[in-house]
PDB file of C-alpha atoms in Angstrom:
ATOM      1  CA  LEU C 153      -3.872  -2.769   6.244  1.00 53.00           C
ATOM      2  CA  ARG C 154      -2.742  -2.416   9.828  1.00 64.00           C
ATOM      3  CA  GLU C 155      -5.663  -0.103  10.485  1.00 66.00           C
ATOM      4  CA  LEU C 156      -8.079  -2.606   8.931  1.00 63.00           C
ATOM      5  CA  SER C 157      -6.954  -5.684  10.854  1.00 65.00           C
ATOM      6  CA  PRO C 158      -8.664  -4.797  14.165  1.00 70.00           C
ATOM      7  CA  HIS C 159     -11.913  -4.124  12.272  1.00 72.00           C
ATOM      8  CA  ARG C 160     -11.916  -7.230  10.075  1.00 73.00           C
ATOM      9  CA  ASP C 161     -14.826  -8.726  12.028  1.00 81.00           C
ATOM     10  CA  ARG C 162     -17.119  -6.017  10.623  1.00 87.00           C
ATOM     11  CA  PHE C 163     -16.941  -7.889   7.321  1.00 89.00           C
ATOM     12  CA  ALA C 164     -17.803 -11.295   8.809  1.00 90.00           C
ATOM     13  CA  GLY C 165     -20.475 -13.038   6.793  1.00 91.00           C
ATOM     14  CA  LYS C 166     -20.848 -10.147   4.332  1.00 93.00           C
ATOM     15  CA  ARG C 167     -20.305  -9.919   0.597  1.00 95.00           C
ATOM     16  CA  VAL C 168     -17.900  -7.105  -0.297  1.00 94.00           C
ATOM     17  CA  LEU C 169     -16.992  -5.438  -3.596  1.00 94.00           C
ATOM     18  CA  ASP C 170     -13.528  -3.878  -3.940  1.00 93.00           C
ATOM     19  CA  LEU C 171     -13.347  -1.620  -7.002  1.00 93.00           C
ATOM     20  CA  GLY C 172      -9.829  -0.972  -8.231  1.00 93.00           C
ATOM     21  CA  SER C 173      -8.347  -3.796  -6.175  1.00 94.00           C
ATOM     22  CA  GLY C 174      -4.816  -3.441  -7.567  1.00 94.00           C
ATOM     23  CA  ALA C 175      -2.529  -6.212  -6.331  1.00 93.00           C
ATOM     24  CA  GLY C 176      -5.303  -7.475  -4.026  1.00 94.00           C
ATOM     25  CA  ALA C 177      -3.774  -6.944  -0.581  1.00 92.00           C
ATOM     26  CA  LEU C 178      -6.858  -5.201   0.834  1.00 90.00           C
ATOM     27  CA  THR C 179      -9.192  -7.623  -0.927  1.00 93.00           C
ATOM     28  CA  MET C 180      -7.410 -10.602   0.613  1.00 92.00           C
ATOM     29  CA  GLU C 181      -7.366  -9.027   4.078  1.00 89.00           C
ATOM     30  CA  ILE C 182     -11.130  -8.523   3.896  1.00 91.00           C
ATOM     31  CA  GLY C 183     -11.496 -12.024   2.428  1.00 90.00           C
ATOM     32  CA  ARG C 184     -10.110 -13.533   5.599  1.00 87.00           C
ATOM     33  CA  ALA C 185     -13.350 -12.503   7.347  1.00 88.00           C
ATOM     34  CA  ALA C 186     -16.015 -11.846   4.714  1.00 91.00           C
ATOM     35  CA  ALA C 187     -18.282 -14.484   3.227  1.00 92.00           C
ATOM     36  CA  LEU C 188     -17.009 -13.383  -0.196  1.00 96.00           C
ATOM     37  CA  VAL C 189     -15.049 -10.442  -1.529  1.00 95.00           C
ATOM     38  CA  LEU C 190     -14.795  -9.612  -5.208  1.00 96.00           C
ATOM     39  CA  GLY C 191     -11.905  -7.465  -6.399  1.00 96.00           C
ATOM     40  CA  ILE C 192     -12.467  -5.705  -9.712  1.00 96.00           C
ATOM     41  CA  GLU C 193      -9.327  -4.418 -11.437  1.00 96.00           C
ATOM     42  CA  PRO C 194      -8.709  -3.148 -14.984  1.00 95.00           C
ATOM     43  CA  SER C 195      -5.138  -4.512 -15.139  1.00 95.00           C
ATOM     44  CA  ALA C 196      -4.936  -8.121 -16.333  1.00 96.00           C
ATOM     45  CA  THR C 197      -1.456  -8.391 -14.812  1.00 97.00           C
ATOM     46  CA  ALA C 198      -2.682  -7.269 -11.379  1.00 97.00           C
ATOM     47  CA  VAL C 199      -5.571  -9.739 -11.557  1.00 97.00           C
ATOM     48  CA  ARG C 200      -3.155 -12.600 -12.317  1.00 97.00           C
ATOM     49  CA  TRP C 201      -0.905 -11.562  -9.416  1.00 97.00           C
ATOM     50  CA  SER C 202      -3.886 -11.258  -7.078  1.00 97.00           C
ATOM     51  CA  ARG C 203      -5.264 -14.667  -7.972  1.00 97.00           C
ATOM     52  CA  ALA C 204      -1.854 -16.278  -7.489  1.00 97.00           C
ATOM     53  CA  ALA C 205      -1.331 -14.526  -4.148  1.00 96.00           C
ATOM     54  CA  ALA C 206      -4.794 -15.552  -2.902  1.00 96.00           C
ATOM     55  CA  ARG C 207      -4.077 -19.191  -3.811  1.00 96.00           C
ATOM     56  CA  ALA C 208      -0.642 -19.065  -2.156  1.00 97.00           C
ATOM     57  CA  GLN C 209      -2.085 -17.535   1.016  1.00 95.00           C
ATOM     58  CA  GLY C 210      -5.117 -19.837   1.109  1.00 95.00           C
ATOM     59  CA  VAL C 211      -7.646 -16.997   0.888  1.00 94.00           C
ATOM     60  CA  SER C 212     -10.430 -18.882  -0.879  1.00 95.00           C
ATOM     61  CA  ARG C 213     -13.151 -16.276  -0.274  1.00 94.00           C
ATOM     62  CA  ALA C 214     -11.377 -13.609  -2.361  1.00 96.00           C
ATOM     63  CA  ARG C 215     -12.145 -13.547  -6.083  1.00 96.00           C
ATOM     64  CA  PHE C 216     -10.590 -11.295  -8.718  1.00 97.00           C
ATOM     65  CA  GLU C 217     -11.978 -10.262 -12.090  1.00 96.00           C
ATOM     66  CA  GLN C 218     -10.715  -7.951 -14.786  1.00 95.00           C
ATOM     67  CA  ALA C 219     -13.079  -5.137 -15.710  1.00 94.00           C
ATOM     68  CA  ALA C 220     -12.907  -1.424 -16.338  1.00 89.00           C
ATOM     69  CA  VAL C 221     -13.627   0.670 -13.300  1.00 75.00           C
ATOM     70  CA  GLY C 222     -14.915   4.066 -14.311  1.00 72.00           C
ATOM     71  CA  ASN C 223     -17.490   6.727 -13.836  1.00 61.00           C
ATOM     72  CA  ALA C 224     -20.891   5.076 -13.554  1.00 53.00           C
ATOM     73  CA  SER C 225     -22.841   8.278 -14.231  1.00 50.00           C
TER      74      SER C 225
END
């Protein structure tokens, strides 16, 4: 995340998809700059944690959904 912080402006105004978002730390960091970032995570527990963390940190442009992330081919 430290490496991302100086480059956050690259996401300004963009819509970003984060596949395998885990606990959502990267998703929320991007969400501080992006127009919208959607974190997709197969773990229902991680999605609940991510949503709660985003609310607590006031990151309203980060959304989290549970879905399988697999091979698209």
